[in-house]
Coordinates of C-alpha atoms in Angstrom, one line a residue:
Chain A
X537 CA 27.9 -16.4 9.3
X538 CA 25.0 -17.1 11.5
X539 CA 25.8 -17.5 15.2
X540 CA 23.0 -18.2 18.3
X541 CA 24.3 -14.8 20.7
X542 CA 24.6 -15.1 24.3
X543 CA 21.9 -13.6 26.3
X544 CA 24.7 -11.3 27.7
X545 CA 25.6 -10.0 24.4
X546 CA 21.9 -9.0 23.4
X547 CA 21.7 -7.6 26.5
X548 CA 25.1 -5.5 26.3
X549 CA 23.4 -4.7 22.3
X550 CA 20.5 -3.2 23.4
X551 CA 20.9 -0.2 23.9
X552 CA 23.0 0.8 20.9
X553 CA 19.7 -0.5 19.2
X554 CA 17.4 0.9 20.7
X555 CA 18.8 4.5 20.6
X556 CA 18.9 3.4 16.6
X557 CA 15.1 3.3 16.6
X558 CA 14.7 6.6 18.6
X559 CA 17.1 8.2 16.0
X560 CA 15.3 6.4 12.7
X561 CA 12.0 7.3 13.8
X562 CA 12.2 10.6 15.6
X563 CA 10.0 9.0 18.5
X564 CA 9.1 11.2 21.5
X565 CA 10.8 9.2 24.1
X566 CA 14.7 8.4 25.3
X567 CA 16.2 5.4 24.1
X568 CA 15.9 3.8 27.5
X569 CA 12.2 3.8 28.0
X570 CA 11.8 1.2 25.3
X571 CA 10.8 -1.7 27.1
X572 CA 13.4 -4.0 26.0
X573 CA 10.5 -7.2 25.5
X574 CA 6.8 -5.0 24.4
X575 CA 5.5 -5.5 20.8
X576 CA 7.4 -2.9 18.8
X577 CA 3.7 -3.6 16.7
X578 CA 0.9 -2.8 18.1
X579 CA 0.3 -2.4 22.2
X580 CA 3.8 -1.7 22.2
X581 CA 5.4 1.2 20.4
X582 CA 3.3 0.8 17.7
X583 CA 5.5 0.7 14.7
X584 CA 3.9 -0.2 11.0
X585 CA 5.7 -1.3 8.3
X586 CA 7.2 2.4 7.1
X587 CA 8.8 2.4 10.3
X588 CA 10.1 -1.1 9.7
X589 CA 11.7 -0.4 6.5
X590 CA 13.4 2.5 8.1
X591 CA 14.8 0.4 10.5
X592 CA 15.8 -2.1 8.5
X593 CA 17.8 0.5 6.1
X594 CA 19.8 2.2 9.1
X595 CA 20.6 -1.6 10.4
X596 CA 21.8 -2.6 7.3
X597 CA 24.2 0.4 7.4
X598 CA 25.4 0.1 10.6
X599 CA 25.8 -3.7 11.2
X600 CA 26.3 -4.5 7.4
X601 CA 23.7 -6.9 6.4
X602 CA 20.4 -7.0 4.3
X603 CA 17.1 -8.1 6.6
X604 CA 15.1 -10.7 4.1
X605 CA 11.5 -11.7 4.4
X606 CA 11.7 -14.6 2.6
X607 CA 13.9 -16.5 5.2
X608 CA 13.1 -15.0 8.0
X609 CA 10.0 -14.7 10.6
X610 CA 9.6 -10.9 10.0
X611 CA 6.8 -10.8 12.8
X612 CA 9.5 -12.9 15.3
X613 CA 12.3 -10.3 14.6
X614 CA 10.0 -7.0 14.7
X615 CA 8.4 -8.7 17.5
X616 CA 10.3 -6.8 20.9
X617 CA 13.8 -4.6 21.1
X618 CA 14.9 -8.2 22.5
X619 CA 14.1 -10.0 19.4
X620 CA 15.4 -7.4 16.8
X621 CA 18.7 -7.5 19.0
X622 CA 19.2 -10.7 18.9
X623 CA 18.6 -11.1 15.0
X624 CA 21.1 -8.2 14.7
X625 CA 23.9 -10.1 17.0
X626 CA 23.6 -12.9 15.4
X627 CA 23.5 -11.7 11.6
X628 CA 25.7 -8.8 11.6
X629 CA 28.9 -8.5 9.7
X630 CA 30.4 -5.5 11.5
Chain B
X519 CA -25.2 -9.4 -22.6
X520 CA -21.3 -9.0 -23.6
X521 CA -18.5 -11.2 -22.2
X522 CA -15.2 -10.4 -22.1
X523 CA -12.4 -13.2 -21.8
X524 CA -10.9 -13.4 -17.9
X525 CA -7.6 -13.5 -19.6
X526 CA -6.6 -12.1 -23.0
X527 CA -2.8 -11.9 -24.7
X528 CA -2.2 -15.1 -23.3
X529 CA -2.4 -18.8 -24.5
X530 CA -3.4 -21.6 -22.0
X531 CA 0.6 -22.7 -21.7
X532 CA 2.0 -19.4 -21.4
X533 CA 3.5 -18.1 -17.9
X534 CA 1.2 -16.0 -16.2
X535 CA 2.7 -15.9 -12.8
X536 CA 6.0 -16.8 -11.3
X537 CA 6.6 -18.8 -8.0
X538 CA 9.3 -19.7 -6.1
X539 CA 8.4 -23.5 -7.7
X540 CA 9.0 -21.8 -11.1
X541 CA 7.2 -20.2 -13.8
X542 CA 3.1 -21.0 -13.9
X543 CA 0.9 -21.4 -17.0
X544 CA -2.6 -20.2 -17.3
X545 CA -3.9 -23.2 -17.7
X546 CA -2.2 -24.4 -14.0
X547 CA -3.3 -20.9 -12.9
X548 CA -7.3 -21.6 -14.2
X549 CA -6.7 -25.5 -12.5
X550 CA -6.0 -24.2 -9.3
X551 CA -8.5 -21.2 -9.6
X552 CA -11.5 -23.5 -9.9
X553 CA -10.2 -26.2 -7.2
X554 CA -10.2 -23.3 -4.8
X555 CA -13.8 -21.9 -6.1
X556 CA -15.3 -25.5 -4.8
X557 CA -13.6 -24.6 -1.6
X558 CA -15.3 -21.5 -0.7
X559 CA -18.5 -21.1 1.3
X560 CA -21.5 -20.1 0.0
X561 CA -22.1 -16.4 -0.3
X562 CA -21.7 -13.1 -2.6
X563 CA -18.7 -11.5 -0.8
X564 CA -15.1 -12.4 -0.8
X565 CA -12.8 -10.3 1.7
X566 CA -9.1 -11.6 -0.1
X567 CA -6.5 -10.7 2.4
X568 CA -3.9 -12.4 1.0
X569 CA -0.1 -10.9 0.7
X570 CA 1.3 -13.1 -1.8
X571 CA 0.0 -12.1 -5.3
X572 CA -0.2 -15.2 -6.5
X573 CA -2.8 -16.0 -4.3
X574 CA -4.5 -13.2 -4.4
X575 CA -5.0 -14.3 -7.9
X576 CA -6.0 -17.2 -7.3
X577 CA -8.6 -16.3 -4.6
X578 CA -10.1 -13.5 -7.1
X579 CA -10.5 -15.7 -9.9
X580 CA -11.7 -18.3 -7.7
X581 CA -14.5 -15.5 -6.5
X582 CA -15.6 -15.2 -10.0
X583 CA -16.0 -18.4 -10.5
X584 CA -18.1 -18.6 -7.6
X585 CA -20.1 -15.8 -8.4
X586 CA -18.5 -13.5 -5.7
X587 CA -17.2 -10.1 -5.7
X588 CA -14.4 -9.3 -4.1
X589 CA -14.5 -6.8 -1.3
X590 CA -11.5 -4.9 -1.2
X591 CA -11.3 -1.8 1.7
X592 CA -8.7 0.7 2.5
X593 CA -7.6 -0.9 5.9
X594 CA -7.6 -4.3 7.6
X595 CA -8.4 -2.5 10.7
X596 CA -10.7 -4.0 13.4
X597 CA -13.7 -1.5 12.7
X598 CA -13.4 -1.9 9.1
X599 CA -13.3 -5.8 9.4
X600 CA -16.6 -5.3 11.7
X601 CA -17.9 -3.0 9.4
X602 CA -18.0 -5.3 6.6
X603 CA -19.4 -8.3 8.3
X604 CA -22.3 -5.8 9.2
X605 CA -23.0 -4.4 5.8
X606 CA -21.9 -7.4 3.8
X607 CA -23.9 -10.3 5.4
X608 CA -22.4 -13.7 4.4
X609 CA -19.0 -12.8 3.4
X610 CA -16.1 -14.7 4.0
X611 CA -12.3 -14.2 4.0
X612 CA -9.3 -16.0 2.5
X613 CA -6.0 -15.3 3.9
X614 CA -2.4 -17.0 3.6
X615 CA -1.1 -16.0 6.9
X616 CA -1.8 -15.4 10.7
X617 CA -4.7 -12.9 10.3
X618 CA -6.8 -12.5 12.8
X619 CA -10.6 -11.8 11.2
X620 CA -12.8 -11.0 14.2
X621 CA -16.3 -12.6 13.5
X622 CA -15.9 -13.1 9.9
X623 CA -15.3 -16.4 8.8
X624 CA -12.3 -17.6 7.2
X625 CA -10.9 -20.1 4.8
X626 CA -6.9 -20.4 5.2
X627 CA -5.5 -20.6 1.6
X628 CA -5.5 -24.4 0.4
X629 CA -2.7 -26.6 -1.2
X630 CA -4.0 -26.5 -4.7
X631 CA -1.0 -28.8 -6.1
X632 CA -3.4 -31.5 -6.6
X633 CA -5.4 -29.6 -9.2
X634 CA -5.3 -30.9 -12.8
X635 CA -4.2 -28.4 -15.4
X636 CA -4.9 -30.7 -18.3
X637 CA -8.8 -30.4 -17.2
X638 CA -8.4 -27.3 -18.3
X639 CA -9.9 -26.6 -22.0
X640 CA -10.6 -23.0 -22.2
X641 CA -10.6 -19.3 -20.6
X642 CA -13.7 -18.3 -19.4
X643 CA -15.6 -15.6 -20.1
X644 CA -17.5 -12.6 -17.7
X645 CA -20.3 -10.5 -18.2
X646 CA -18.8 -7.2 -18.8
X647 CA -21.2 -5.5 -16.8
X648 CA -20.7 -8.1 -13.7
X649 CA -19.4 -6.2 -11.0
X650 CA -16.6 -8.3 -9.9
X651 CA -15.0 -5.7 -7.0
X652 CA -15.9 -3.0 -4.7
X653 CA -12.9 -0.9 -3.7
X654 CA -13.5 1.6 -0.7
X655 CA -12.0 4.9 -0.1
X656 CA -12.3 6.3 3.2
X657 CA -15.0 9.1 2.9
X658 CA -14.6 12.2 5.0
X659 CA -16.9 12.2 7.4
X660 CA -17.2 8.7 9.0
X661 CA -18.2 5.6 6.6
X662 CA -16.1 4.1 3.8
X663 CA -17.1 5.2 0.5
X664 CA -17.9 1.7 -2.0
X665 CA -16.6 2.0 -5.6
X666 CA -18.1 -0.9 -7.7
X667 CA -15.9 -1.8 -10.7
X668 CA -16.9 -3.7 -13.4
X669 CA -15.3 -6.5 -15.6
X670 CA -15.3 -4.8 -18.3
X671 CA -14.3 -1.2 -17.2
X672 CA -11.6 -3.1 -15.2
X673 CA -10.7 -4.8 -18.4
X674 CA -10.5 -1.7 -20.3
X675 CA -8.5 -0.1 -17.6
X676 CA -5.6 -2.8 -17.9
X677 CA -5.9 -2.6 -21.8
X678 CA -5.0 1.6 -21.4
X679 CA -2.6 1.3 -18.6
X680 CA -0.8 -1.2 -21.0
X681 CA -1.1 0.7 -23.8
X682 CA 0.7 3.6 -22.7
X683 CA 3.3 1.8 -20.9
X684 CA 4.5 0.3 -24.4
X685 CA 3.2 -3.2 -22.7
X686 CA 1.2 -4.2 -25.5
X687 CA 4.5 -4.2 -27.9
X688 CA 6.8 -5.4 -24.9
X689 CA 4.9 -7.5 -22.6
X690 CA 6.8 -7.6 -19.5
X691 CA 7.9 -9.7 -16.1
X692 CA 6.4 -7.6 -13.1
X693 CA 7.9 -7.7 -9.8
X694 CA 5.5 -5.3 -7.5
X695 CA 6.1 -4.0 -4.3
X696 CA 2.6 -2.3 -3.6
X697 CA -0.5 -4.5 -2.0
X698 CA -2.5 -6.3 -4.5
X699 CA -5.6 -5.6 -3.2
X700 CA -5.3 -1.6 -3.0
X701 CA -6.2 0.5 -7.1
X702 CA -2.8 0.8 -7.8
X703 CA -1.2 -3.0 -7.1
X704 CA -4.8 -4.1 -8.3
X705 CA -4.7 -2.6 -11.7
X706 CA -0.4 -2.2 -12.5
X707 CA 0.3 -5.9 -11.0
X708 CA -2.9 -8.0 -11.1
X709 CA -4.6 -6.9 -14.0
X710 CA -1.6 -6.0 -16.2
X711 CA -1.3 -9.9 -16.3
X712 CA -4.6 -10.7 -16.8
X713 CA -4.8 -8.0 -20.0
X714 CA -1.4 -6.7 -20.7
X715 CA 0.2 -9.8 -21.6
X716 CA 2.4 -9.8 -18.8
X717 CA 3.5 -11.9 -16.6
X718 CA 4.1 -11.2 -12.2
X719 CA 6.1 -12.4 -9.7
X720 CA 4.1 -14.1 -6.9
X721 CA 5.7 -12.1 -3.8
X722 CA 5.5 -8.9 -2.6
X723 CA 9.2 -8.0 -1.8
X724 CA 9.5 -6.1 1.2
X725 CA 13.1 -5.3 2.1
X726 CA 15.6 -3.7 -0.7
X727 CA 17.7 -7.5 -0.6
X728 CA 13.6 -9.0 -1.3
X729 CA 13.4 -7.0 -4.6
X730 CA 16.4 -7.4 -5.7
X731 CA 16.4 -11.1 -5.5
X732 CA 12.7 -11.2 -6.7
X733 CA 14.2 -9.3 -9.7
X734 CA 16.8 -11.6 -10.5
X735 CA 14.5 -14.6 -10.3
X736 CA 12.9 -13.2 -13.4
X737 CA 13.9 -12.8 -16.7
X738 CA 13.9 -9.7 -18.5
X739 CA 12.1 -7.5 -19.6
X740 CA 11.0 -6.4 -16.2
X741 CA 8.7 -4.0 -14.9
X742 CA 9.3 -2.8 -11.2
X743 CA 5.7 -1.5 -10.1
X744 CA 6.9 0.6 -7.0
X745 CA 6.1 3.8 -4.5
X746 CA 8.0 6.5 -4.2
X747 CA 9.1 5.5 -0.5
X748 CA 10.0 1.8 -1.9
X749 CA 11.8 3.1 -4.3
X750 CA 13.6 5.7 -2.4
X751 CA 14.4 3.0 0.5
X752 CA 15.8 0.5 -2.6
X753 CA 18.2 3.5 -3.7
X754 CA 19.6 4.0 -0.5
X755 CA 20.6 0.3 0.2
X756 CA 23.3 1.0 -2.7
X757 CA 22.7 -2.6 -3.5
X758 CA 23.9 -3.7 -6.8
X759 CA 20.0 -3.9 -9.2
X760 CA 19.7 -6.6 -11.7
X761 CA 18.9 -4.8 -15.5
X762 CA 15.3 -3.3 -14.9
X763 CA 13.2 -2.3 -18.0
X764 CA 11.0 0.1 -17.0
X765 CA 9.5 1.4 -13.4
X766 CA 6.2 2.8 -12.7
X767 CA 5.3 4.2 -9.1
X768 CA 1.8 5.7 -8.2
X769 CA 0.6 6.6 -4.8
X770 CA 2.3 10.0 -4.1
X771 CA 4.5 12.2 -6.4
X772 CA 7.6 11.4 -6.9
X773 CA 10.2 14.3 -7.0
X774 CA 12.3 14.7 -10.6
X775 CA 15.2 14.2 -8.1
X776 CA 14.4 10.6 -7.0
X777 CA 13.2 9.9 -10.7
X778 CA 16.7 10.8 -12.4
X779 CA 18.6 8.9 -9.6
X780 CA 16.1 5.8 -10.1
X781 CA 16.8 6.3 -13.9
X782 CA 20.6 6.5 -13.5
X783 CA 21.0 3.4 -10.9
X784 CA 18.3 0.9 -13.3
X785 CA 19.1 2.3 -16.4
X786 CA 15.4 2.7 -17.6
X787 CA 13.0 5.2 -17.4
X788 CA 10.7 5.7 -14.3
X789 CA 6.9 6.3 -15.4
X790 CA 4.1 7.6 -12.7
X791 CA 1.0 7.0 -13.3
X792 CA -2.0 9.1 -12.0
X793 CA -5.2 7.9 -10.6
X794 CA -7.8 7.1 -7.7
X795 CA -9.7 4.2 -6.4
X796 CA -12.9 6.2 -7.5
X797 CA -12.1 6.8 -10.9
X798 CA -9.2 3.9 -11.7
X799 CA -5.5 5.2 -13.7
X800 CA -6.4 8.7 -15.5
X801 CA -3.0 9.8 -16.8
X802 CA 1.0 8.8 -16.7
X803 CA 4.2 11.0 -17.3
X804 CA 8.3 9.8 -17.1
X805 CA 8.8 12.5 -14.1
X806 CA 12.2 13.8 -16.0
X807 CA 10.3 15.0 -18.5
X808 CA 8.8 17.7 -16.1
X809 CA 5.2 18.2 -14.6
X810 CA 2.7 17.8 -17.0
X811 CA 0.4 14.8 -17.2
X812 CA -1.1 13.0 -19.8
X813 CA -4.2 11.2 -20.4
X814 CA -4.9 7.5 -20.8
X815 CA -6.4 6.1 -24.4
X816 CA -10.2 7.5 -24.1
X817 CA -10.2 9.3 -20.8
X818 CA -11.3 12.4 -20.9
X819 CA -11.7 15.9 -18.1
X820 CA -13.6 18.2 -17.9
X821 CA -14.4 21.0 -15.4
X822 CA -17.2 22.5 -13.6
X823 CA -16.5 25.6 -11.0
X824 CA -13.7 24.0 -9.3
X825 CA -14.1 21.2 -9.6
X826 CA -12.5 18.7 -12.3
X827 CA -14.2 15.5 -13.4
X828 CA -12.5 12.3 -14.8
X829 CA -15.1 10.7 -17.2
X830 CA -15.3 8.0 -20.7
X831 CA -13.2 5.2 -21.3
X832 CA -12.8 3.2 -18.5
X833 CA -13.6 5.7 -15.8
X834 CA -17.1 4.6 -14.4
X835 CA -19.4 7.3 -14.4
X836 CA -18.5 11.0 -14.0
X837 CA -15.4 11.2 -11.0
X838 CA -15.0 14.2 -9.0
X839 CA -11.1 14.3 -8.8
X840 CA -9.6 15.2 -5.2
X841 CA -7.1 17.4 -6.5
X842 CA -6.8 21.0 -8.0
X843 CA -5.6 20.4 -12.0
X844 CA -4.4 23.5 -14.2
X845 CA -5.3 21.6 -17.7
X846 CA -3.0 22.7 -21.0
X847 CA -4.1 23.2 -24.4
X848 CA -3.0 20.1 -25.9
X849 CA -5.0 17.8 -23.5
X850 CA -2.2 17.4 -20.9
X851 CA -2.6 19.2 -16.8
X852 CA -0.7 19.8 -14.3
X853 CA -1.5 19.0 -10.5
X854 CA -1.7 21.8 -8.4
X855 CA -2.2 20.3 -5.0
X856 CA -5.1 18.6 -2.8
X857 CA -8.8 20.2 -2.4
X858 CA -9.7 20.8 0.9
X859 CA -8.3 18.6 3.6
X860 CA -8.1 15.5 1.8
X861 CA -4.3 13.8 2.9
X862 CA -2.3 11.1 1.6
X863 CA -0.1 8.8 3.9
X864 CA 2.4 6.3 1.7
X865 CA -0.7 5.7 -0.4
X866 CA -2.9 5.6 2.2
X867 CA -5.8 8.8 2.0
X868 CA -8.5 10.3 4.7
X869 CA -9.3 13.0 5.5
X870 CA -7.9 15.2 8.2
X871 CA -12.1 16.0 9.4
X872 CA -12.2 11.8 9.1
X873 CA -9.4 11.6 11.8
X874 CA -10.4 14.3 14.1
X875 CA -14.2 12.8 13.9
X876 CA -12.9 9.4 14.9
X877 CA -10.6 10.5 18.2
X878 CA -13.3 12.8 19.0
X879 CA -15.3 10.2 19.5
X880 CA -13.5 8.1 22.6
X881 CA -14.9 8.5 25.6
X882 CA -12.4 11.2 27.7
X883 CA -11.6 13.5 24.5
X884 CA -12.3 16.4 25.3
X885 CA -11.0 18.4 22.0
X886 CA -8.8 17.5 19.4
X887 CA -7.4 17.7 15.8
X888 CA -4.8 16.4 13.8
X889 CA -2.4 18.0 12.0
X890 CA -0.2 17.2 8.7
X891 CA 3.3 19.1 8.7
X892 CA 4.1 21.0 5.4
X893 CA 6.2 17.9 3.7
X894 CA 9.7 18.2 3.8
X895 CA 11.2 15.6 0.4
X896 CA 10.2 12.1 -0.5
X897 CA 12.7 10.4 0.7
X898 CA 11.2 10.3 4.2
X899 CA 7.1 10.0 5.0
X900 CA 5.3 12.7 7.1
X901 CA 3.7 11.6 10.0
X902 CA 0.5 13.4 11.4
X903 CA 0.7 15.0 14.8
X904 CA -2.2 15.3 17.0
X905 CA -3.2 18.2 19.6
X906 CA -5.3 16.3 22.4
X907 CA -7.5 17.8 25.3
X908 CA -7.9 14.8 27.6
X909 CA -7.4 15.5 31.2
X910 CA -8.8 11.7 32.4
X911 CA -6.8 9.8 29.6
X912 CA -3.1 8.7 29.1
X913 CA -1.5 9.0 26.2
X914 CA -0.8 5.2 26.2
X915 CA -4.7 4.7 26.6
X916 CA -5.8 7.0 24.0
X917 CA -3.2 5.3 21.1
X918 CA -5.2 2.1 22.3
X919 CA -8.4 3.2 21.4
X920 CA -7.2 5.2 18.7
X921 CA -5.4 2.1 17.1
X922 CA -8.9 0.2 17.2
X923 CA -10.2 2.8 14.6
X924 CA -7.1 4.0 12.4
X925 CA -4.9 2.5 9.7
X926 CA -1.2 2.4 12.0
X927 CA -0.4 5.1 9.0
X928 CA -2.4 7.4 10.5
X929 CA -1.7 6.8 14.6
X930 CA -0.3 10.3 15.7
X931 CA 3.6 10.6 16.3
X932 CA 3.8 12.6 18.2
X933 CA 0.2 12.6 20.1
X934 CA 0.5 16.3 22.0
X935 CA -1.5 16.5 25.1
X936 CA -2.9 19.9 25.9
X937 CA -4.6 21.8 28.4
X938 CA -6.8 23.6 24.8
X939 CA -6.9 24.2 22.0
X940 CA -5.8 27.5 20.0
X941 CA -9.7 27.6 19.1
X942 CA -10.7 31.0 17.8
X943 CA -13.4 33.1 18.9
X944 CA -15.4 31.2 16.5
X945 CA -14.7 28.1 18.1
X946 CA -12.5 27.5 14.4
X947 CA -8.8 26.3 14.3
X948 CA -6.8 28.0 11.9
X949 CA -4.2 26.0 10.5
X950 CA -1.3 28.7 11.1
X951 CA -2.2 28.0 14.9
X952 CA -1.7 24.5 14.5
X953 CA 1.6 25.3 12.5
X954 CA 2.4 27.2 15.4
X955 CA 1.9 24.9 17.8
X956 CA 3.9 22.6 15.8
X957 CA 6.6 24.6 15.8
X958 CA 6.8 25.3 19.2
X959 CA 7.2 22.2 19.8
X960 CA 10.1 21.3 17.4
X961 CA 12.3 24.4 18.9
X962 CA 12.2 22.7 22.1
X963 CA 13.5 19.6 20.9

């Protein structure tokens, strides 16, 4: 069931998330200094698409869904920790 | 001048691709091709960035037809794409999504649904000597290395590569998860259609759920043409796997352990296949069956000081191969690991004196080197680490200009800022130091 999350329940999200990346990825930083809206690509953290199907496998464990390219922006959800959040909130099953 | 068919094992109606839309026929395929060949500029070069392999296809045939050859380099990075404008004056690029192409100019993938099949009266034919692509390697000390294939060595690669995979009796429904453009996709996706009498399915599935579906949307026999990493990723998902065939990953080696549990949760044997850009697919095994190797229809080795050499068939010219090989009386070898300090990241190779060349060379490096940890299982890829002497620069800065000149596969993680190097008193750095340093590092975590 697909629902549009509240700004306060990405927000409330984040971090959970984001200490999911840091975890996935063994990155060299604490959970917290993920600016919640940079490019995860590029600029940003600099993620490629290895890292991405990492994520993607500990997402589906924890929240209980598959992420799909063929219905979905992949470049809008990978775009920032905001935008990854919100795509989990509003597609996860647990 | 011989001429070789661009499509053989296949009739004019028969399904050569599948869409979304449905199964495609040659004939639609060879419609579209040529619509899109009167589209394209002027020009002996085609860069085909492309995702979808459908349209790859398309664009490739559509560059033979247009007397092009299709450029096809190890990165899309934003030197590389400058590079090639430089040293390949007039080429252009075709791409089906947001790419941006710096000062090369571009032609975004058409709607071709207006092209008439029924137009269509034969397949064409191409000199077997044309050379129709250039695949690039990374060489080890600064340019890309160019590897000009022709038609009919290309041809003759498909017709081995099919041969061994039992194609040629079984003609099968490939779903691929590997880059068309890159030897591996090129030859075991692409070209297996054009030769093996198979057939491909137009995505390149991404996500475990993507293959799965793009699996079920075929019928069977099917052919999963995979990487280690994919493959290990689509095992872990524990998602139920429609009946598979047959699976055939390349790129690195896959462990026996992956293999059997691939086997056990599709049911068909998992087949690796052995190869290079430079030289094309030399050998295959089923990875269960242990560690031996064994050569494609015509191929031959042979060995000079260290050194062994891939030659015959449809290896062009005499190949130096990047890897140390213990070869067995009856023809078969076993790899024994990587000459110098070649690497391979998820496919992608350089070398490590490549990498330390190129962030040696941004201004405010003072010293530096990379450094590949000892590999710990397949199920995870090993990322480089990088020892940097850079007093003026932040790290942020340096992954900035580093990112400008690197493949993301290669970008440092974690990028180590030091006051020196562990440089002996020959100014060399012994790899145990690095190993050291590494290690150092990981306690403290």
């Amino acid at each position: 069931m697909t629902t549009t999350p509240t700004p306060e329940t990405v927000a409330a999200l984040l971090p959970e998330v984001a200490e999911l990346i840091v975890a996935a990825l063994n990155l060299e930083m604490s959970p917290g200094e993920i600016d919640a809206d940079a490019p995860l690509f590029g600029d940003g953290l600099g993620l490629d698409s290895i890292d991405v199907l990492e994520i993607s496998l500990v997402v589906s464990k924890r929240y209980g869904f598959q992420l799909r390219s063929d219905n979905e922006d992949n470049v809008r959800i990978f775009s920032s920790l905001r935008a990854l959040t919100a795509h989990i909130a509003s597609q996860r099953s647990q | 001048m011989k001429h070789l068919p661009l499509i053989s094992r296949h009739g004019l109606d028969d399904t050569l691709a599948w869409r979304h839309d449905g199964p495609v026929s040659v004939r639609r395929f060879l419609a579209e091709a040529a619509a899109l060949a009167a589209r394209l500029p002027d020009g002996d070069w085609l860069l085909n960035l492309c995702t979808d392999r459908y349209r790859f296809a398309v664009g490739f045939v559509a560059g033979l037809l247009a007397g092009k050859t299709s450029l096809q380099p190890a990165s899309q990075s934003a030197e590389t794409l400058a590079r090639i404008d430089t040293a390949y004056p007039g080429c252009c690029c075709l791409r089906d999504g947001a790419f941006a192409t710096g000062t090369l100019p571009c032609v975004d993938y058409p709607d071709l649904s207006a092209a008439s099949p029924e137009t269509v009266a034969e397949i064409p034919e191409i000199a077997a000597e044309r050379v129709v692509a250039i695949l690039f390697t990374s060489g080890s000390t600064g340019l890309p290395q160019a590897h000009c294939k022709t038609w009919g060595k290309l041809v003759a690669n498909a017709l081995a590569g099919a041969s061994t995979l039992g194609l040629l009796e079984t003609p099968m429904n490939i779903v691929g998860t590997v880059p068309a453009q890159h030897s591996f996709g090129f030859e075991s996706t692409f070209l297996l259609a054009l030769h093996g009498g198979c057939s491909f399915w137009a995505g390149k599935p991404f996500y475990p759920q993507d293959i799965v579906n793009a699996l079920a949307a075929l019928p069977r026999p099917r052919l999963l043409v995979t990487t280690p990493f994919h493959l290990s990723t689509l095992l872990a998902a524990e998602l139920p796997l429609p009946p598979v065939d047959l699976l055939l990953s390349a790129t690195a080696p896959l462990s026996a352990e992956l293999a059997g549990r691939a086997e056990a949760a599709c049911g068909a044997p998992v087949r690796e296949i052995y190869g290079s850009t430079e030289s094309g697919q030399l050998a295959s095994r089923r990875t269960v069956d242990g560690a031996r190797w064994h050569l494609l229809p015509g191929v031959d080795l042979s060995q000079d000081g260290d050194v062994i050499y891939a030659e015959n068939g449809h290896v062009e010219g005499r190949i130096a191969l990047g890897d140390r090989i213990e070869r067995h009386a009856d023809g078969s070898f076993t790899l024994l690991g990587r000459h110098s300090d070649l690497i391979n990241i998820a496919g992608k190779r350089t070398s490590l004196a490549w990498l330390d060349h190129q962030i040696a060379s941004i201004d405010g490096v003072v010293d530096a080197a990379f450094f590949l940890p000892d590999e710990a299982d397949d199920t995870a890829i090993t990322r480089l680490t990088a020892f940097v002497v850079a007093p003026t620069l932040s790290p942020t800065r340096l992954l900035a200009a580093l990112r400008q000149r690197l493949d993301p596969i290669f970008l440092p993680r974690p990028l180590v800022m030091l006051e020196s190097l562990p440089r002996n008193t020959t100014g060399k750095l012994p790899r145990q130091a690095l190993q050291a340093l590494y290690e150092g590092r990981r306690k403290n975590d």
